[in-house]
Amino acid sequence: MRCKSPTATRESGVPASVWRYYLLMNRPETNDSEFTWDNFVALANAELLNNLGNFVNRILKFAIAKFDGTVPDPKDGAFDGSQPYEFATEDSEFVSDVNKLLATYNDQLSHQKIRGGLQTLLAVTGRGNQFIQDNRLDNTLLEQNPKRCAEVVLVALNLIYVVAALTHPYICL
């Protein structure tokens, strides 16, 4: 759902999770905050929809359409999760970046830096979007290098699982 600036009515039609996100991002931790509809709409669209929503939607749609909704295993068909996955060498920088962001996220939440944790969560999905772009995930990759395509989808789907865990403290309040 793309947010639009509502008229001056009491009922905005905006889901509670979007309100929760905005209020957590703008809560006064170190300084005062001010509500404006323009800022609300910009944050909801640019950060939630274009960053987090785009990442999750893009990978899930691709996995459903191209891998029949299964988690692909680049080695032999379907990844069952019974053994740890050995990441491809070209993915080591990505995995390292995400692990650093996860350490930052954990540190922020352990020090009650709610806004910082949420910003780091968005940095994780931003890094996921960059990973998809860097690997040019599309039909051409699937046709020309199906093994690499399966690796990218597997890694991205696992990142969605991580993102779900990271969002839990915020969305399930």
Tab-separated table of N, CA and C in Angstrom:
chain	number	residue	atom	x	y	z
A	1	MET	N	0.838	-1.174	0.000
A	1	MET	CA	0.000	0.000	0.000
A	1	MET	C	0.882	1.236	0.000
A	2	ARG	N	0.705	2.103	-0.957
A	2	ARG	CA	1.438	3.363	-1.016
A	2	ARG	C	0.624	4.391	-0.249
A	3	CYS	N	1.276	5.062	0.686
A	3	CYS	CA	0.585	6.059	1.507
A	3	CYS	C	0.387	7.345	0.722
A	4	LYS	N	-0.750	7.935	0.885
A	4	LYS	CA	-1.054	9.239	0.299
A	4	LYS	C	-1.403	10.177	1.427
A	5	SER	N	-1.166	11.434	1.223
A	5	SER	CA	-1.490	12.414	2.247
A	5	SER	C	-3.003	12.469	2.412
A	6	PRO	N	-3.507	12.059	3.581
A	6	PRO	CA	-4.959	12.033	3.771
A	6	PRO	C	-5.520	13.419	4.030
A	7	THR	N	-6.793	13.509	3.862
A	7	THR	CA	-7.462	14.756	4.219
A	7	THR	C	-7.486	14.852	5.738
A	8	ALA	N	-7.889	15.967	6.229
A	8	ALA	CA	-7.871	16.201	7.682
A	8	ALA	C	-9.030	15.476	8.350
A	9	THR	N	-9.020	14.148	8.261
A	9	THR	CA	-10.038	13.350	8.927
A	9	THR	C	-9.387	12.529	10.022
A	10	ARG	N	-10.202	12.055	10.908
A	10	ARG	CA	-9.687	11.262	12.022
A	10	ARG	C	-9.221	9.884	11.557
A	11	GLU	N	-9.892	9.299	10.622
A	11	GLU	CA	-9.555	7.974	10.109
A	11	GLU	C	-8.686	8.113	8.861
A	12	SER	N	-7.438	7.703	8.951
A	12	SER	CA	-6.511	7.848	7.815
A	12	SER	C	-6.516	6.629	6.905
A	13	GLY	N	-6.910	5.466	7.404
A	13	GLY	CA	-6.861	4.255	6.602
A	13	GLY	C	-5.452	3.664	6.519
A	14	VAL	N	-4.521	4.225	7.255
A	14	VAL	CA	-3.140	3.746	7.244
A	14	VAL	C	-3.017	2.596	8.247
A	15	PRO	N	-2.423	1.464	7.831
A	15	PRO	CA	-2.287	0.331	8.744
A	15	PRO	C	-1.503	0.686	10.010
A	16	ALA	N	-1.833	0.027	11.085
A	16	ALA	CA	-1.192	0.288	12.375
A	16	ALA	C	0.318	0.080	12.311
A	17	SER	N	0.781	-0.908	11.528
A	17	SER	CA	2.221	-1.166	11.448
A	17	SER	C	2.971	0.005	10.823
A	18	VAL	N	2.331	0.712	9.892
A	18	VAL	CA	2.967	1.887	9.282
A	18	VAL	C	3.041	3.011	10.305
A	19	TRP	N	1.960	3.210	11.064
A	19	TRP	CA	1.979	4.216	12.130
A	19	TRP	C	3.062	3.883	13.149
A	20	ARG	N	3.118	2.622	13.526
A	20	ARG	CA	4.095	2.182	14.526
A	20	ARG	C	5.504	2.487	14.047
A	21	TYR	N	5.772	2.172	12.776
A	21	TYR	CA	7.089	2.448	12.199
A	21	TYR	C	7.397	3.948	12.282
A	22	TYR	N	6.476	4.763	11.823
A	22	TYR	CA	6.708	6.205	11.812
A	22	TYR	C	6.941	6.745	13.220
A	23	LEU	N	6.115	6.327	14.149
A	23	LEU	CA	6.237	6.840	15.515
A	23	LEU	C	7.542	6.387	16.172
A	24	LEU	N	7.975	5.171	15.892
A	24	LEU	CA	9.253	4.706	16.441
A	24	LEU	C	10.437	5.446	15.822
A	25	MET	N	10.346	5.745	14.534
A	25	MET	CA	11.431	6.465	13.864
A	25	MET	C	11.491	7.926	14.287
A	26	ASN	N	10.394	8.455	14.788
A	26	ASN	CA	10.341	9.870	15.134
A	26	ASN	C	10.137	10.128	16.621
A	27	ARG	N	10.296	9.112	17.416
A	27	ARG	CA	10.139	9.307	18.862
A	27	ARG	C	11.292	10.147	19.383
A	28	PRO	N	11.010	10.963	20.341
A	28	PRO	CA	12.063	11.842	20.869
A	28	PRO	C	13.034	11.089	21.791
A	29	GLU	N	14.128	10.594	21.216
A	29	GLU	CA	15.155	9.926	22.017
A	29	GLU	C	16.192	10.928	22.498
A	30	THR	N	16.625	11.801	21.608
A	30	THR	CA	17.672	12.769	21.964
A	30	THR	C	17.245	14.208	21.716
A	31	ASN	N	16.155	14.394	20.987
A	31	ASN	CA	15.665	15.746	20.725
A	31	ASN	C	14.158	15.685	20.484
A	32	ASP	N	13.537	16.848	20.356
A	32	ASP	CA	12.096	16.910	20.115
A	32	ASP	C	11.779	16.399	18.713
A	33	SER	N	10.538	16.027	18.520
A	33	SER	CA	10.099	15.609	17.190
A	33	SER	C	8.792	16.314	16.856
A	34	GLU	N	8.517	16.374	15.582
A	34	GLU	CA	7.315	17.059	15.112
A	34	GLU	C	6.673	16.225	14.015
A	35	PHE	N	5.359	16.061	14.071
A	35	PHE	CA	4.632	15.309	13.062
A	35	PHE	C	4.211	16.220	11.924
A	36	THR	N	4.471	15.763	10.699
A	36	THR	CA	3.888	16.392	9.507
A	36	THR	C	3.440	15.268	8.590
A	37	TRP	N	2.344	15.487	7.892
A	37	TRP	CA	1.862	14.471	6.959
A	37	TRP	C	2.873	14.229	5.852
A	38	ASP	N	3.509	15.289	5.371
A	38	ASP	CA	4.486	15.121	4.291
A	38	ASP	C	5.625	14.208	4.711
A	39	ASN	N	6.129	14.407	5.921
A	39	ASN	CA	7.205	13.563	6.421
A	39	ASN	C	6.715	12.126	6.620
A	40	PHE	N	5.501	11.981	7.140
A	40	PHE	CA	4.921	10.657	7.339
A	40	PHE	C	4.830	9.899	6.014
A	41	VAL	N	4.283	10.547	5.005
A	41	VAL	CA	4.118	9.921	3.696
A	41	VAL	C	5.485	9.590	3.081
A	42	ALA	N	6.421	10.515	3.185
A	42	ALA	CA	7.754	10.290	2.615
A	42	ALA	C	8.447	9.105	3.284
A	43	LEU	N	8.390	9.033	4.608
A	43	LEU	CA	9.032	7.918	5.309
A	43	LEU	C	8.359	6.593	4.986
A	44	ALA	N	7.048	6.581	4.985
A	44	ALA	CA	6.328	5.337	4.700
A	44	ALA	C	6.625	4.837	3.291
A	45	ASN	N	6.628	5.743	2.327
A	45	ASN	CA	6.861	5.332	0.940
A	45	ASN	C	8.326	5.031	0.658
A	46	ALA	N	9.215	5.909	1.054
A	46	ALA	CA	10.631	5.755	0.703
A	46	ALA	C	11.300	4.645	1.500
A	47	GLU	N	11.009	4.562	2.787
A	47	GLU	CA	11.731	3.602	3.607
A	47	GLU	C	11.017	2.252	3.698
A	48	LEU	N	9.757	2.265	4.028
A	48	LEU	CA	9.049	0.988	4.166
A	48	LEU	C	8.745	0.350	2.822
A	49	LEU	N	8.113	1.090	1.949
A	49	LEU	CA	7.678	0.523	0.678
A	49	LEU	C	8.846	0.299	-0.278
A	50	ASN	N	9.630	1.327	-0.539
A	50	ASN	CA	10.687	1.228	-1.544
A	50	ASN	C	11.900	0.439	-1.079
A	51	ASN	N	12.133	0.353	0.209
A	51	ASN	CA	13.299	-0.363	0.717
A	51	ASN	C	12.885	-1.764	1.160
A	52	LEU	N	12.249	-1.866	2.295
A	52	LEU	CA	11.891	-3.155	2.868
A	52	LEU	C	10.882	-3.904	1.988
A	53	GLY	N	9.804	-3.245	1.627
A	53	GLY	CA	8.762	-3.890	0.821
A	53	GLY	C	9.260	-4.350	-0.534
A	54	ASN	N	10.057	-3.531	-1.195
A	54	ASN	CA	10.584	-3.894	-2.505
A	54	ASN	C	11.479	-5.119	-2.419
A	55	PHE	N	12.344	-5.143	-1.405
A	55	PHE	CA	13.252	-6.279	-1.263
A	55	PHE	C	12.479	-7.583	-1.087
A	56	VAL	N	11.579	-7.608	-0.121
A	56	VAL	CA	10.830	-8.827	0.174
A	56	VAL	C	9.961	-9.228	-1.010
A	57	ASN	N	9.223	-8.291	-1.566
A	57	ASN	CA	8.320	-8.585	-2.675
A	57	ASN	C	9.076	-9.101	-3.899
A	58	ARG	N	10.170	-8.472	-4.223
A	58	ARG	CA	10.918	-8.850	-5.426
A	58	ARG	C	11.437	-10.283	-5.338
A	59	ILE	N	12.004	-10.643	-4.210
A	59	ILE	CA	12.551	-11.996	-4.058
A	59	ILE	C	11.444	-13.040	-4.006
A	60	LEU	N	10.404	-12.767	-3.226
A	60	LEU	CA	9.331	-13.750	-3.111
A	60	LEU	C	8.648	-13.994	-4.453
A	61	LYS	N	8.364	-12.934	-5.197
A	61	LYS	CA	7.729	-13.099	-6.505
A	61	LYS	C	8.623	-13.900	-7.455
A	62	PHE	N	9.923	-13.616	-7.438
A	62	PHE	CA	10.850	-14.330	-8.312
A	62	PHE	C	10.925	-15.807	-7.914
A	63	ALA	N	11.033	-16.086	-6.624
A	63	ALA	CA	11.125	-17.474	-6.158
A	63	ALA	C	9.850	-18.255	-6.486
A	64	ILE	N	8.712	-17.615	-6.339
A	64	ILE	CA	7.446	-18.283	-6.653
A	64	ILE	C	7.346	-18.551	-8.146
A	65	ALA	N	7.685	-17.555	-8.960
A	65	ALA	CA	7.544	-17.694	-10.411
A	65	ALA	C	8.589	-18.626	-11.022
A	66	LYS	N	9.808	-18.576	-10.556
A	66	LYS	CA	10.899	-19.299	-11.223
A	66	LYS	C	11.316	-20.584	-10.526
A	67	PHE	N	11.000	-20.713	-9.240
A	67	PHE	CA	11.394	-21.910	-8.501
A	67	PHE	C	10.189	-22.592	-7.857
A	68	ASP	N	9.012	-22.324	-8.389
A	68	ASP	CA	7.766	-22.928	-7.911
A	68	ASP	C	7.566	-22.773	-6.409
A	69	GLY	N	8.037	-21.650	-5.870
A	69	GLY	CA	7.832	-21.359	-4.465
A	69	GLY	C	8.685	-22.180	-3.514
A	70	THR	N	9.688	-22.889	-4.030
A	70	THR	CA	10.579	-23.648	-3.160
A	70	THR	C	11.888	-22.889	-2.976
A	71	VAL	N	12.570	-23.192	-1.895
A	71	VAL	CA	13.880	-22.587	-1.663
A	71	VAL	C	14.888	-23.387	-2.475
A	72	PRO	N	15.519	-22.756	-3.456
A	72	PRO	CA	16.419	-23.519	-4.331
A	72	PRO	C	17.736	-23.870	-3.646
A	73	ASP	N	18.272	-25.017	-4.024
A	73	ASP	CA	19.610	-25.418	-3.604
A	73	ASP	C	20.458	-25.453	-4.859
A	74	PRO	N	21.441	-24.579	-4.960
A	74	PRO	CA	22.274	-24.536	-6.160
A	74	PRO	C	23.005	-25.847	-6.436
A	75	LYS	N	23.107	-26.698	-5.423
A	75	LYS	CA	23.864	-27.934	-5.588
A	75	LYS	C	23.028	-29.089	-6.127
A	76	ASP	N	21.798	-29.252	-5.616
A	76	ASP	CA	21.038	-30.423	-6.065
A	76	ASP	C	19.525	-30.280	-5.986
A	77	GLY	N	18.999	-29.141	-6.249
A	77	GLY	CA	17.557	-29.025	-6.380
A	77	GLY	C	16.823	-28.218	-5.343
A	78	ALA	N	16.616	-28.741	-4.141
A	78	ALA	CA	15.840	-28.034	-3.129
A	78	ALA	C	16.597	-28.041	-1.806
A	79	PHE	N	16.816	-26.885	-1.261
A	79	PHE	CA	17.551	-26.741	-0.006
A	79	PHE	C	16.643	-27.134	1.142
A	80	ASP	N	17.057	-28.140	1.917
A	80	ASP	CA	16.193	-28.607	3.005
A	80	ASP	C	16.574	-28.025	4.364
A	81	GLY	N	17.697	-27.330	4.454
A	81	GLY	CA	18.087	-26.670	5.686
A	81	GLY	C	18.675	-27.589	6.740
A	82	SER	N	18.875	-28.861	6.423
A	82	SER	CA	19.389	-29.793	7.421
A	82	SER	C	20.877	-29.581	7.703
A	83	GLN	N	21.584	-28.979	6.779
A	83	GLN	CA	23.008	-28.698	6.936
A	83	GLN	C	23.239	-27.212	6.693
A	84	PRO	N	24.231	-26.627	7.365
A	84	PRO	CA	24.546	-25.220	7.072
A	84	PRO	C	24.950	-25.068	5.608
A	85	TYR	N	24.555	-23.977	5.027
A	85	TYR	CA	24.878	-23.721	3.625
A	85	TYR	C	26.228	-23.026	3.508
A	86	GLU	N	27.074	-23.522	2.635
A	86	GLU	CA	28.354	-22.867	2.365
A	86	GLU	C	28.132	-21.824	1.290
A	87	PHE	N	28.307	-20.572	1.668
A	87	PHE	CA	28.082	-19.481	0.731
A	87	PHE	C	29.135	-19.489	-0.372
A	88	ALA	N	28.735	-19.061	-1.547
A	88	ALA	CA	29.671	-18.918	-2.658
A	88	ALA	C	30.703	-17.859	-2.297
A	89	THR	N	31.894	-18.002	-2.819
A	89	THR	CA	32.982	-17.065	-2.532
A	89	THR	C	32.576	-15.630	-2.829
A	90	GLU	N	31.853	-15.416	-3.928
A	90	GLU	CA	31.463	-14.061	-4.306
A	90	GLU	C	30.431	-13.456	-3.357
A	91	ASP	N	29.867	-14.269	-2.475
A	91	ASP	CA	28.887	-13.768	-1.515
A	91	ASP	C	29.488	-13.463	-0.151
A	92	SER	N	30.771	-13.734	0.024
A	92	SER	CA	31.390	-13.570	1.342
A	92	SER	C	31.369	-12.117	1.820
A	93	GLU	N	31.551	-11.161	0.931
A	93	GLU	CA	31.496	-9.753	1.324
A	93	GLU	C	30.088	-9.374	1.787
A	94	PHE	N	29.095	-9.849	1.053
A	94	PHE	CA	27.703	-9.589	1.416
A	94	PHE	C	27.392	-10.165	2.800
A	95	VAL	N	27.766	-11.413	3.025
A	95	VAL	CA	27.510	-12.067	4.308
A	95	VAL	C	28.231	-11.324	5.429
A	96	SER	N	29.455	-10.906	5.179
A	96	SER	CA	30.213	-10.146	6.172
A	96	SER	C	29.525	-8.819	6.491
A	97	ASP	N	29.067	-8.123	5.456
A	97	ASP	CA	28.358	-6.857	5.655
A	97	ASP	C	27.104	-7.049	6.504
A	98	VAL	N	26.329	-8.073	6.191
A	98	VAL	CA	25.097	-8.339	6.941
A	98	VAL	C	25.428	-8.708	8.383
A	99	ASN	N	26.451	-9.513	8.585
A	99	ASN	CA	26.839	-9.886	9.951
A	99	ASN	C	27.260	-8.668	10.771
A	100	LYS	N	27.953	-7.728	10.150
A	100	LYS	CA	28.328	-6.490	10.851
A	100	LYS	C	27.088	-5.681	11.208
A	101	LEU	N	26.147	-5.604	10.281
A	101	LEU	CA	24.903	-4.886	10.561
A	101	LEU	C	24.115	-5.566	11.679
A	102	LEU	N	24.119	-6.890	11.701
A	102	LEU	CA	23.418	-7.615	12.761
A	102	LEU	C	24.060	-7.352	14.125
A	103	ALA	N	25.379	-7.284	14.167
A	103	ALA	CA	26.063	-6.971	15.425
A	103	ALA	C	25.690	-5.564	15.883
A	104	THR	N	25.627	-4.633	14.940
A	104	THR	CA	25.230	-3.263	15.271
A	104	THR	C	23.791	-3.235	15.784
A	105	TYR	N	22.914	-3.938	15.115
A	105	TYR	CA	21.509	-4.006	15.504
A	105	TYR	C	21.381	-4.545	16.935
A	106	ASN	N	22.052	-5.651	17.216
A	106	ASN	CA	21.988	-6.244	18.560
A	106	ASN	C	22.512	-5.285	19.619
A	107	ASP	N	23.592	-4.589	19.306
A	107	ASP	CA	24.155	-3.622	20.245
A	107	ASP	C	23.170	-2.478	20.489
A	108	GLN	N	22.561	-1.996	19.425
A	108	GLN	CA	21.614	-0.889	19.566
A	108	GLN	C	20.416	-1.281	20.423
A	109	LEU	N	19.865	-2.441	20.177
A	109	LEU	CA	18.706	-2.844	20.976
A	109	LEU	C	19.091	-3.130	22.420
A	110	SER	N	20.272	-3.675	22.634
A	110	SER	CA	20.683	-3.942	24.019
A	110	SER	C	20.921	-2.649	24.799
A	111	HIS	N	21.110	-1.537	24.080
A	111	HIS	CA	21.276	-0.235	24.728
A	111	HIS	C	20.036	0.658	24.547
A	112	GLN	N	18.905	0.033	24.266
A	112	GLN	CA	17.614	0.718	24.107
A	112	GLN	C	17.640	1.838	23.062
A	113	LYS	N	18.403	1.650	22.013
A	113	LYS	CA	18.426	2.617	20.912
A	113	LYS	C	17.456	2.122	19.839
A	114	ILE	N	16.183	2.344	20.117
A	114	ILE	CA	15.100	1.829	19.285
A	114	ILE	C	15.197	2.345	17.853
A	115	ARG	N	15.349	3.632	17.698
A	115	ARG	CA	15.431	4.246	16.375
A	115	ARG	C	16.660	3.738	15.619
A	116	GLY	N	17.793	3.660	16.300
A	116	GLY	CA	19.015	3.167	15.668
A	116	GLY	C	18.865	1.732	15.186
A	117	GLY	N	18.205	0.902	15.993
A	117	GLY	CA	17.955	-0.476	15.576
A	117	GLY	C	17.088	-0.544	14.340
A	118	LEU	N	16.072	0.303	14.297
A	118	LEU	CA	15.186	0.334	13.132
A	118	LEU	C	15.932	0.827	11.895
A	119	GLN	N	16.784	1.821	12.062
A	119	GLN	CA	17.588	2.302	10.933
A	119	GLN	C	18.542	1.212	10.445
A	120	THR	N	19.092	0.446	11.364
A	120	THR	CA	19.983	-0.647	10.970
A	120	THR	C	19.209	-1.744	10.257
A	121	LEU	N	18.000	-2.022	10.716
A	121	LEU	CA	17.143	-2.986	10.017
A	121	LEU	C	16.958	-2.556	8.562
A	122	LEU	N	16.701	-1.276	8.351
A	122	LEU	CA	16.534	-0.774	6.987
A	122	LEU	C	17.845	-0.839	6.207
A	123	ALA	N	18.978	-0.698	6.893
A	123	ALA	CA	20.271	-0.851	6.217
A	123	ALA	C	20.459	-2.296	5.761
A	124	VAL	N	19.955	-3.251	6.536
A	124	VAL	CA	20.035	-4.665	6.147
A	124	VAL	C	19.230	-4.899	4.872
A	125	THR	N	17.995	-4.390	4.815
A	125	THR	CA	17.200	-4.594	3.602
A	125	THR	C	17.764	-3.791	2.438
A	126	GLY	N	18.350	-2.638	2.730
A	126	GLY	CA	19.030	-1.882	1.678
A	126	GLY	C	20.189	-2.668	1.105
A	127	ARG	N	20.935	-3.339	1.979
A	127	ARG	CA	22.049	-4.178	1.513
A	127	ARG	C	21.519	-5.363	0.720
A	128	GLY	N	20.357	-5.887	1.113
A	128	GLY	CA	19.716	-6.953	0.343
A	128	GLY	C	19.327	-6.490	-1.050
A	129	ASN	N	18.755	-5.291	-1.148
A	129	ASN	CA	18.419	-4.732	-2.467
A	129	ASN	C	19.665	-4.554	-3.322
A	130	GLN	N	20.742	-4.085	-2.698
A	130	GLN	CA	22.000	-3.910	-3.428
A	130	GLN	C	22.533	-5.258	-3.913
A	131	PHE	N	22.415	-6.283	-3.095
A	131	PHE	CA	22.852	-7.633	-3.450
A	131	PHE	C	22.102	-8.118	-4.695
A	132	ILE	N	20.802	-7.905	-4.719
A	132	ILE	CA	19.997	-8.307	-5.882
A	132	ILE	C	20.453	-7.546	-7.129
A	133	GLN	N	20.654	-6.229	-6.984
A	133	GLN	CA	21.108	-5.407	-8.112
A	133	GLN	C	22.490	-5.831	-8.586
A	134	ASP	N	23.418	-6.000	-7.645
A	134	ASP	CA	24.789	-6.382	-8.003
A	134	ASP	C	24.832	-7.690	-8.774
A	135	ASN	N	23.932	-8.596	-8.462
A	135	ASN	CA	23.898	-9.906	-9.119
A	135	ASN	C	22.977	-9.956	-10.329
A	136	ARG	N	22.332	-8.837	-10.607
A	136	ARG	CA	21.436	-8.731	-11.765
A	136	ARG	C	20.441	-9.902	-11.829
A	137	LEU	N	19.733	-10.075	-10.711
A	137	LEU	CA	18.765	-11.160	-10.618
A	137	LEU	C	17.596	-10.890	-11.560
A	138	ASP	N	17.496	-11.714	-12.591
A	138	ASP	CA	16.402	-11.609	-13.557
A	138	ASP	C	16.363	-12.886	-14.394
A	139	ASN	N	15.505	-12.892	-15.393
A	139	ASN	CA	15.358	-14.062	-16.259
A	139	ASN	C	16.647	-14.398	-17.001
A	140	THR	N	17.420	-13.388	-17.365
A	140	THR	CA	18.675	-13.621	-18.080
A	140	THR	C	19.648	-14.401	-17.202
A	141	LEU	N	19.778	-14.024	-15.948
A	141	LEU	CA	20.653	-14.765	-15.036
A	141	LEU	C	20.164	-16.198	-14.894
A	142	LEU	N	18.867	-16.388	-14.778
A	142	LEU	CA	18.304	-17.729	-14.654
A	142	LEU	C	18.628	-18.578	-15.880
A	143	GLU	N	18.531	-17.993	-17.065
A	143	GLU	CA	18.804	-18.731	-18.300
A	143	GLU	C	20.294	-18.992	-18.500
A	144	GLN	N	21.127	-17.994	-18.235
A	144	GLN	CA	22.554	-18.105	-18.529
A	144	GLN	C	23.356	-18.776	-17.420
A	145	ASN	N	22.924	-18.625	-16.177
A	145	ASN	CA	23.665	-19.189	-15.057
A	145	ASN	C	22.685	-19.608	-13.958
A	146	PRO	N	21.959	-20.712	-14.182
A	146	PRO	CA	20.932	-21.118	-13.215
A	146	PRO	C	21.494	-21.419	-11.825
A	147	LYS	N	22.715	-21.924	-11.742
A	147	LYS	CA	23.320	-22.203	-10.433
A	147	LYS	C	23.508	-20.908	-9.654
A	148	ARG	N	24.040	-19.873	-10.307
A	148	ARG	CA	24.251	-18.598	-9.627
A	148	ARG	C	22.912	-17.961	-9.266
A	149	CYS	N	21.946	-18.078	-10.138
A	149	CYS	CA	20.613	-17.539	-9.860
A	149	CYS	C	20.040	-18.200	-8.609
A	150	ALA	N	20.172	-19.523	-8.508
A	150	ALA	CA	19.674	-20.243	-7.340
A	150	ALA	C	20.417	-19.801	-6.075
A	151	GLU	N	21.726	-19.556	-6.184
A	151	GLU	CA	22.497	-19.079	-5.030
A	151	GLU	C	21.974	-17.730	-4.548
A	152	VAL	N	21.753	-16.828	-5.488
A	152	VAL	CA	21.288	-15.486	-5.136
A	152	VAL	C	19.912	-15.557	-4.479
A	153	VAL	N	19.019	-16.347	-5.032
A	153	VAL	CA	17.673	-16.476	-4.465
A	153	VAL	C	17.741	-17.112	-3.080
A	154	LEU	N	18.556	-18.145	-2.921
A	154	LEU	CA	18.698	-18.794	-1.621
A	154	LEU	C	19.208	-17.817	-0.560
A	155	VAL	N	20.241	-17.077	-0.896
A	155	VAL	CA	20.806	-16.114	0.052
A	155	VAL	C	19.773	-15.033	0.385
A	156	ALA	N	19.088	-14.515	-0.624
A	156	ALA	CA	18.107	-13.452	-0.403
A	156	ALA	C	16.915	-13.954	0.414
A	157	LEU	N	16.455	-15.162	0.161
A	157	LEU	CA	15.358	-15.717	0.956
A	157	LEU	C	15.774	-15.883	2.415
A	158	ASN	N	16.997	-16.287	2.634
A	158	ASN	CA	17.483	-16.395	4.006
A	158	ASN	C	17.561	-15.026	4.668
A	159	LEU	N	17.893	-14.009	3.889
A	159	LEU	CA	17.923	-12.663	4.459
A	159	LEU	C	16.514	-12.210	4.826
A	160	ILE	N	15.520	-12.593	4.053
A	160	ILE	CA	14.135	-12.270	4.410
A	160	ILE	C	13.783	-12.902	5.758
A	161	TYR	N	14.237	-14.104	5.979
A	161	TYR	CA	14.006	-14.769	7.266
A	161	TYR	C	14.650	-13.957	8.397
A	162	VAL	N	15.866	-13.491	8.177
A	162	VAL	CA	16.560	-12.661	9.165
A	162	VAL	C	15.786	-11.365	9.394
A	163	VAL	N	15.345	-10.735	8.312
A	163	VAL	CA	14.594	-9.477	8.415
A	163	VAL	C	13.306	-9.682	9.204
A	164	ALA	N	12.649	-10.810	9.013
A	164	ALA	CA	11.432	-11.102	9.780
A	164	ALA	C	11.741	-11.122	11.279
A	165	ALA	N	12.865	-11.721	11.635
A	165	ALA	CA	13.249	-11.754	13.052
A	165	ALA	C	13.594	-10.357	13.554
A	166	LEU	N	14.236	-9.557	12.715
A	166	LEU	CA	14.611	-8.197	13.119
A	166	LEU	C	13.402	-7.288	13.277
A	167	THR	N	12.371	-7.505	12.490
A	167	THR	CA	11.185	-6.656	12.577
A	167	THR	C	10.282	-7.028	13.748
A	168	HIS	N	10.415	-8.224	14.251
A	168	HIS	CA	9.514	-8.700	15.300
A	168	HIS	C	9.397	-7.744	16.488
A	169	PRO	N	10.496	-7.245	17.052
A	169	PRO	CA	10.350	-6.336	18.195
A	169	PRO	C	9.582	-5.055	17.869
A	170	TYR	N	9.548	-4.684	16.610
A	170	TYR	CA	8.891	-3.436	16.213
A	170	TYR	C	7.447	-3.638	15.788
A	171	ILE	N	7.202	-4.659	15.045
A	171	ILE	CA	5.879	-4.866	14.465
A	171	ILE	C	4.950	-5.551	15.454
A	172	CYS	N	5.464	-6.402	16.303
A	172	CYS	CA	4.629	-7.180	17.214
A	172	CYS	C	4.623	-6.621	18.623
A	173	LEU	N	4.533	-5.325	18.731
A	173	LEU	CA	4.495	-4.704	20.056
A	173	LEU	C	3.156	-4.935	20.725
